[in-house]
Coordinates of C-alpha atoms in Angstrom, one line a residue:
M993 CA 26.1 11.4 7.0
L994 CA 24.3 8.1 7.3
G995 CA 25.8 5.0 6.0
A996 CA 24.1 2.8 3.4
D997 CA 23.5 0.1 5.9
W998 CA 21.8 2.4 8.4
H999 CA 18.6 1.2 10.0
I1000 CA 16.5 2.1 12.9
Q1001 CA 16.0 0.2 16.1
F1002 CA 12.5 -0.2 17.3
G1003 CA 10.4 -1.8 20.0
T1004 CA 12.4 -1.0 23.2
G1005 CA 9.8 -0.7 26.0
L1006 CA 6.8 -1.2 23.7
D1007 CA 3.7 -3.0 24.9
R1008 CA 3.0 -6.1 22.9
T1009 CA -0.5 -5.0 22.3
V1010 CA 0.3 -1.8 20.3
R1011 CA -2.2 -1.8 17.4
I1012 CA -3.2 0.6 14.7
S1013 CA -6.7 1.8 15.5
S1014 CA -7.1 4.8 13.2
F1015 CA -9.3 4.5 10.2
N1016 CA -8.0 7.8 8.7
I1017 CA -4.4 7.0 8.1
N1018 CA -4.2 4.7 5.1
D1019 CA -1.2 6.2 3.5
V1020 CA 2.4 6.3 4.8
G1021 CA 2.7 9.7 3.1
Y1022 CA 1.0 11.3 6.1
H1023 CA 3.9 10.2 8.3
Y1024 CA 6.4 11.9 6.0
I1025 CA 4.3 15.1 6.3
G1026 CA 4.3 14.8 10.0
L1027 CA 8.1 14.4 10.1
R1028 CA 8.7 17.5 7.8
V1029 CA 6.3 19.7 9.8
L1030 CA 7.8 18.7 13.2
A1031 CA 11.3 19.3 11.8
G1032 CA 10.3 22.8 10.7
L1033 CA 8.0 24.0 13.5
T1034 CA 10.1 22.7 16.4
A1035 CA 12.9 25.1 15.4
E1036 CA 10.4 27.9 15.3
G1037 CA 9.1 27.2 18.8
A1038 CA 5.5 26.4 17.7
S1039 CA 3.0 25.1 20.2
R1040 CA 1.5 21.6 20.1
K1041 CA -1.8 23.0 18.8
E1042 CA 0.0 24.9 16.0
Q1043 CA 1.9 21.7 15.0
L1044 CA -1.3 19.7 14.8
Q1045 CA -3.1 22.3 12.8
V1046 CA -0.3 22.6 10.2
I1047 CA 0.0 18.8 9.9
S1048 CA -3.8 18.4 9.4
R1049 CA -3.8 21.1 6.7
N1050 CA -0.9 19.6 4.9
A1051 CA -2.4 16.1 5.1
Y1052 CA -5.6 17.4 3.6
K1053 CA -3.7 19.2 0.8
Y1054 CA -1.7 16.0 0.2
A1055 CA -4.8 13.9 -0.1
T1056 CA -6.7 16.3 -2.3
D1057 CA -3.7 17.0 -4.6
K1058 CA -3.2 13.3 -5.0
A1059 CA -6.8 12.7 -5.9
L1060 CA -6.8 15.7 -8.4
R1061 CA -3.5 14.5 -10.0
L1062 CA -4.9 11.0 -10.6
M1063 CA -8.4 12.1 -11.5
L1064 CA -9.9 10.4 -8.5
P1065 CA -12.8 11.6 -6.3
E1066 CA -12.0 14.1 -3.6
P1067 CA -11.4 12.5 -0.2
K1068 CA -14.4 12.4 2.1
G1069 CA -14.6 13.4 5.7
T1070 CA -12.8 15.9 7.9
F1071 CA -9.0 16.0 8.4
D1072 CA -9.2 18.2 11.5
A1073 CA -8.1 15.4 13.9
I1074 CA -5.6 13.6 11.7
G1075 CA -2.7 15.7 12.9
E1076 CA -3.0 14.3 16.4
K1077 CA -3.3 10.7 15.1
I1078 CA -0.2 11.1 12.9
C1079 CA 1.8 12.4 15.8
Q1080 CA 0.6 9.7 18.1
E1081 CA 1.8 7.1 15.6
L1082 CA 5.2 8.8 15.1
V1083 CA 5.6 8.6 18.9
Q1084 CA 4.7 4.9 19.0
M1085 CA 7.2 4.2 16.2
K1086 CA 9.9 6.1 18.0
F1087 CA 10.2 8.9 15.4
A1088 CA 8.9 11.6 17.8
K1089 CA 8.5 12.2 21.5
L1090 CA 6.1 14.3 23.6
S1091 CA 6.9 16.2 26.8
R1092 CA 4.0 16.7 29.2
G1093 CA 2.1 19.8 28.2
G1094 CA 4.7 20.7 25.6
P1095 CA 4.9 20.4 21.8
Y1096 CA 6.0 17.3 19.9
E1097 CA 9.7 16.9 19.1
L1098 CA 11.6 14.6 16.7
A1099 CA 13.4 11.7 18.4
P1100 CA 16.8 10.7 17.1
N1101 CA 15.2 8.2 14.7
G1102 CA 12.9 11.0 13.4
L1103 CA 15.9 13.3 12.9
R1104 CA 17.6 10.5 10.9
A1105 CA 14.4 10.0 8.8
V1106 CA 14.2 13.7 8.0
Q1107 CA 17.8 13.6 6.9
L1108 CA 17.0 10.8 4.5
L1109 CA 14.0 12.8 3.2
S1110 CA 16.2 15.9 2.7
E1111 CA 18.8 13.9 0.9
R1112 CA 16.2 12.1 -1.3
R1113 CA 17.3 8.7 -0.1
Y1114 CA 13.8 7.4 -0.5
R1115 CA 14.6 3.7 -0.7
E1116 CA 16.4 3.7 2.6
L1117 CA 13.6 5.8 4.2
R1118 CA 11.0 3.4 3.0
R1119 CA 12.8 0.5 4.5
A1120 CA 13.1 2.3 7.8
M1121 CA 9.4 3.1 7.7
V1122 CA 8.5 -0.6 6.9
S1123 CA 10.7 -1.7 9.7
A1124 CA 9.1 0.7 12.1
H1125 CA 5.6 -0.3 11.2
L1126 CA 6.1 -4.0 11.3
G1127 CA 8.1 -3.8 14.5
T1128 CA 5.5 -1.7 16.3
Y1129 CA 2.0 -2.7 15.2
D1130 CA 0.8 -6.3 16.0
N1131 CA -2.3 -6.1 13.8
L1132 CA -0.5 -4.6 10.8
R1133 CA 2.1 -7.3 11.0
A1134 CA -0.6 -10.0 11.4
V1135 CA -2.2 -8.9 8.1
F1136 CA 1.1 -8.8 6.3
E1137 CA 2.2 -12.2 7.6
R1138 CA -1.2 -13.7 6.7
H1139 CA -0.4 -12.9 3.1
L1140 CA 3.2 -14.1 3.4
D1141 CA 2.2 -17.5 4.9
L1142 CA -1.2 -18.3 3.2
G1143 CA -0.8 -16.6 -0.1
P1144 CA -3.1 -14.2 -1.9
L1145 CA -6.5 -13.1 -0.4
W1146 CA -9.4 -12.8 -2.8
R1147 CA -12.2 -10.4 -1.5
P1148 CA -15.4 -10.3 -3.6
I1149 CA -16.6 -6.9 -4.9
L1150 CA -20.4 -7.0 -4.8
E1151 CA -22.8 -4.5 -6.2
A1152 CA -24.7 -2.4 -3.7
G1153 CA -28.4 -3.4 -3.4
T1154 CA -28.0 -6.5 -5.5
P1155 CA -28.8 -9.8 -3.8
L1156 CA -26.4 -12.7 -4.4
T1157 CA -27.5 -15.6 -6.7
N1158 CA -26.6 -19.2 -6.2
A1159 CA -24.1 -18.9 -9.0
D1160 CA -22.4 -16.0 -7.1
L1161 CA -22.2 -18.1 -3.9
D1162 CA -20.6 -20.9 -5.8
S1163 CA -18.0 -18.5 -7.3
I1164 CA -17.2 -17.0 -4.0
A1165 CA -16.9 -20.4 -2.4
S1166 CA -14.4 -21.5 -5.1
V1167 CA -12.3 -18.3 -5.3
S1168 CA -12.4 -16.9 -1.7
F1169 CA -12.7 -20.2 0.2
S1170 CA -11.1 -22.7 -2.2
S1171 CA -14.2 -24.9 -1.7
D1172 CA -16.9 -26.4 -3.8
E1173 CA -19.5 -25.1 -1.5
M1174 CA -20.0 -22.0 0.7
P1175 CA -19.7 -22.8 4.4
V1176 CA -23.2 -23.7 5.5
Q1177 CA -23.4 -21.1 8.4
L1178 CA -22.0 -18.3 6.2
G1179 CA -24.3 -19.2 3.3
S1180 CA -27.4 -18.9 5.6
E1181 CA -26.1 -15.7 7.1
I1182 CA -25.7 -13.8 3.8
A1183 CA -28.8 -15.3 2.1
G1184 CA -30.9 -12.3 0.9
L1185 CA -28.4 -9.7 2.0
P1186 CA -27.7 -6.9 -0.6
G1187 CA -24.3 -7.0 -2.1
K1188 CA -22.2 -4.6 0.1
K1189 CA -23.6 -6.0 3.3
A1190 CA -22.9 -9.6 2.1
E1191 CA -19.4 -8.5 1.1
D1192 CA -18.7 -7.4 4.7
V1193 CA -20.0 -10.6 6.1
I1194 CA -17.9 -12.7 3.7
V1195 CA -14.7 -10.7 4.5
A1196 CA -15.4 -11.0 8.2
A1197 CA -15.6 -14.8 7.8
M1198 CA -12.3 -14.8 5.9
L1199 CA -10.7 -12.9 8.7
A1200 CA -12.1 -15.3 11.3
R1201 CA -10.6 -18.1 9.3
D1202 CA -7.2 -16.6 8.8
L1203 CA -6.7 -14.4 11.8
P1204 CA -8.9 -16.0 14.5
S1205 CA -7.0 -14.5 17.4
D1206 CA -6.9 -10.9 16.2
R1207 CA -10.7 -10.0 16.2
M1208 CA -10.1 -7.4 13.5
G1209 CA -13.0 -5.6 12.0
V1210 CA -13.6 -5.5 8.3
A1211 CA -13.2 -1.7 8.0
L1212 CA -9.9 -1.7 9.9
F1213 CA -8.6 -4.6 7.8
R1214 CA -9.2 -2.6 4.6
V1215 CA -7.3 0.3 6.1
L1216 CA -4.4 -1.9 7.1
C1217 CA -4.2 -3.4 3.6
D1218 CA -4.1 0.1 2.2
R1219 CA -1.3 1.0 4.6
L1220 CA 0.7 -2.0 3.6
N1221 CA 0.1 -1.1 0.0
S1222 CA 1.5 2.4 0.6
L1223 CA 4.5 0.8 2.3
R1224 CA 5.1 -1.2 -0.9
I1225 CA 5.0 -4.6 0.7
L1226 CA 1.4 -5.6 -0.4
N1227 CA -0.1 -5.2 -3.9
I1228 CA -3.9 -5.0 -4.4
R1229 CA -5.4 -5.5 -7.8
R1230 CA -8.9 -5.8 -9.2
A1231 CA -9.3 -9.1 -10.9
S1232 CA -12.1 -11.2 -12.6
A1233 CA -12.8 -14.8 -11.7
K1234 CA -15.8 -17.0 -12.0
H1235 CA -18.0 -14.2 -13.5
L1236 CA -17.4 -12.0 -10.5
E1237 CA -15.0 -9.1 -9.6
F1238 CA -12.5 -9.5 -6.7
L1239 CA -9.8 -7.6 -5.0
E1240 CA -6.7 -9.8 -4.9
S1241 CA -4.1 -8.8 -2.4
Y1242 CA -0.7 -10.5 -2.2
A1243 CA 2.7 -9.8 -0.5
V1244 CA 5.7 -8.6 -2.5
A1245 CA 8.1 -10.1 0.1
C1246 CA 9.3 -13.5 1.3
R1247 CA 10.3 -15.2 4.6
S1248 CA 13.6 -16.4 3.0
N1249 CA 15.8 -15.0 0.3
P1250 CA 14.3 -15.9 -3.1
G1251 CA 17.7 -15.1 -4.8
D1252 CA 16.6 -12.2 -6.9
K1253 CA 19.0 -9.2 -6.6
W1254 CA 16.2 -6.7 -6.0
Y1255 CA 15.1 -8.4 -2.7
T1256 CA 16.5 -6.7 0.4
E1257 CA 16.7 -8.2 3.8
L1258 CA 14.7 -6.2 6.4
V1259 CA 14.7 -6.8 10.2
A1260 CA 12.0 -5.3 12.3
N1261 CA 12.8 -5.2 16.0
G1262 CA 9.6 -6.0 18.0
P1263 CA 8.9 -5.7 21.7
E1264 CA 10.9 -7.6 24.2
G1265 CA 13.8 -8.2 21.8
E1266 CA 11.7 -10.1 19.3
L1267 CA 13.0 -10.0 15.7
F1268 CA 11.0 -10.2 12.5
R1269 CA 13.0 -11.0 9.4
Y1270 CA 11.7 -10.6 5.9
F1271 CA 13.0 -10.1 2.3
I1272 CA 11.1 -7.3 0.6
S1273 CA 11.0 -6.6 -3.1
D1274 CA 12.6 -3.2 -3.7
P1275 CA 13.9 -2.9 -7.2
D1276 CA 16.0 0.2 -8.1
P1277 CA 14.2 2.0 -11.0
E1278 CA 17.5 3.6 -12.0
S1279 CA 19.0 0.2 -12.7
K1280 CA 19.2 -0.6 -16.5
S1281 CA 18.7 -4.3 -15.7
V1282 CA 15.5 -3.5 -13.7
Q1283 CA 14.2 -1.4 -16.5
Q1284 CA 14.9 -4.1 -19.1
R1285 CA 13.1 -6.8 -17.0
I1286 CA 10.1 -4.5 -16.7
A1287 CA 10.1 -3.8 -20.5
D1288 CA 10.4 -7.5 -21.3
S1289 CA 7.6 -8.4 -18.9
I1290 CA 5.4 -5.7 -20.5
R1291 CA 5.9 -7.3 -23.9
I1292 CA 4.9 -10.6 -22.5
A1293 CA 1.8 -9.0 -21.0
F1294 CA 0.8 -7.7 -24.4
K1295 CA 0.5 -11.3 -25.6
T1296 CA -2.0 -12.1 -22.9
L1297 CA -4.2 -9.0 -23.2
E1298 CA -6.5 -7.8 -25.9
S1299 CA -5.6 -4.4 -27.6
E1300 CA -7.9 -1.7 -28.7
A1301 CA -6.7 0.4 -31.7
G1302 CA -3.2 -1.0 -30.9
Y1303 CA -3.2 0.1 -27.3
Y1304 CA -3.4 -2.0 -24.1
D1305 CA -4.9 -1.0 -20.8
L1306 CA -2.0 0.1 -18.7
P1307 CA -3.5 -0.8 -15.3
D1308 CA -4.0 -4.3 -16.6
V1309 CA -0.5 -4.4 -17.9
R1310 CA 0.7 -3.2 -14.5
D1311 CA -1.2 -5.9 -12.7
L1312 CA 0.2 -8.7 -14.8
V1313 CA 3.8 -7.4 -14.7
C1314 CA 3.8 -6.8 -10.9
E1315 CA 2.3 -10.3 -10.2
E1316 CA 4.8 -11.9 -12.6
L1317 CA 7.9 -10.1 -11.2
R1318 CA 6.6 -9.8 -7.7
I1319 CA 7.4 -6.1 -7.5
P1320 CA 5.4 -3.2 -5.9
E1321 CA 3.0 -1.3 -8.1
A1322 CA 4.9 1.9 -7.4
S1323 CA 8.2 0.3 -8.5
F1324 CA 6.6 -0.7 -11.8
D1325 CA 5.5 2.9 -12.4
E1326 CA 8.9 4.3 -11.5
G1327 CA 10.7 1.8 -13.7
L1328 CA 8.3 2.4 -16.7
I1329 CA 8.7 6.2 -16.4
R1330 CA 12.5 5.7 -16.7
V1331 CA 11.9 3.5 -19.8
L1332 CA 9.6 6.1 -21.3
D1333 CA 12.2 8.9 -20.6
S1334 CA 14.7 7.0 -22.7
S1335 CA 15.3 8.5 -26.2
T1336 CA 14.9 4.9 -27.6
S1337 CA 11.8 4.0 -25.6
P1338 CA 10.1 0.9 -27.0
F1339 CA 6.7 2.1 -25.8
T1340 CA 4.1 4.8 -26.5
V1341 CA 1.5 5.9 -23.9
A1342 CA -1.8 7.7 -24.1
L1343 CA -4.8 8.6 -22.0
R1344 CA -8.5 7.8 -22.1
Y1345 CA -10.8 9.1 -19.4
E1346 CA -12.9 6.0 -18.8
R1347 CA -12.3 3.3 -16.2
I1348 CA -10.1 5.3 -13.8
S1349 CA -10.5 4.3 -10.2
A1350 CA -8.4 3.9 -7.0
R1351 CA -7.6 0.3 -8.0
R1352 CA -7.0 1.3 -11.7
K1353 CA -4.9 4.3 -11.3
P1354 CA -3.3 5.9 -14.3
L1355 CA 0.5 6.4 -14.6
F1356 CA 1.5 9.8 -13.4
R1357 CA 4.6 11.0 -15.2
P1358 CA 6.1 14.1 -13.4
G1359 CA 8.1 16.7 -15.2
E1360 CA 7.8 20.2 -16.5
S1361 CA 4.3 19.3 -17.8
S1362 CA 3.0 16.5 -15.7
Q1363 CA 1.0 13.9 -17.6
L1364 CA -1.3 11.0 -17.0
F1365 CA -1.5 7.8 -19.0
N1366 CA -3.5 4.6 -18.9
L1367 CA -2.9 3.2 -22.3
I1368 CA 0.3 1.7 -23.7
R1369 CA 1.6 0.1 -26.9
G1370 CA 4.8 -0.9 -28.5
S1371 CA 6.4 1.9 -30.5
Q1372 CA 5.9 1.6 -34.2

């Protein structure tokens, strides 16, 4: 039995230049799949090839089931090689090991992680996975710490095939660069480019400004942000500003203890004995006080938003509450589900089929008859 204060040690013998390079693994759920498969197939004496095939199949099923459940487009591309990439990362994070020519096996940390999975101790497991990621991967930690130290990052969302206007450039300069004017060199570089190409150039300039020593590509940066989001330490919301649409990403963690009870200290052990200390926002959805704070913040959000037939857009409410309370998006969903499950729930929810996207996900409420909701109002 693992104690409540159990944590994993990482980094011993790691090279300082360990970096995430895969563009396919944007969700930590894939690692949990890898852990479960290795735990089951190792006992059966499966070969490495069989392990990788099963992990790839399960990863594809996980991604397609998730998309279907949330009414999102089916994932693109092939998952044939993802099993190998998942196992490579599990080895790098000390969850698994590989003998030459043989199959993958769970390392002691992997066995402990599987135990947490089996015992449904998900909050402890998430903390261990966050610690493993931040202690292992330099580029992932750099993106996370950029948000910690410099605040939110605003990436413009530009329409494909639509050239930027001078008004667009002024808006991007103000919101993304906190400047009255677009940097001269950047302005000339994106002049005449269609929206999506200009978007990539702008984000590349933001990375050169904020992470000059990392030389990170735009596509990988987006994948790393999604990975941090799945680890519940970075929120990403779609927001309007200065007549344009942006993706705002911000950390739900601090360098020092902010004093709120739902912040948990996390220490990631990096290479050569280096320690990285953070306080991550990790509210317990079973806590009545957490549920009450979420409910109170929802009522405040109602006063800010416009309703339609008495209902408010739930993704908009989620964005406001998460930013106000500095809690992960998934924690909001878990807390609201507990509130809705109460016999005296102060809210009513409903579904409309418009405006569903990866950044405007509906609330998935599991149960005997799983349901989706993206509208909310106070109970009459």
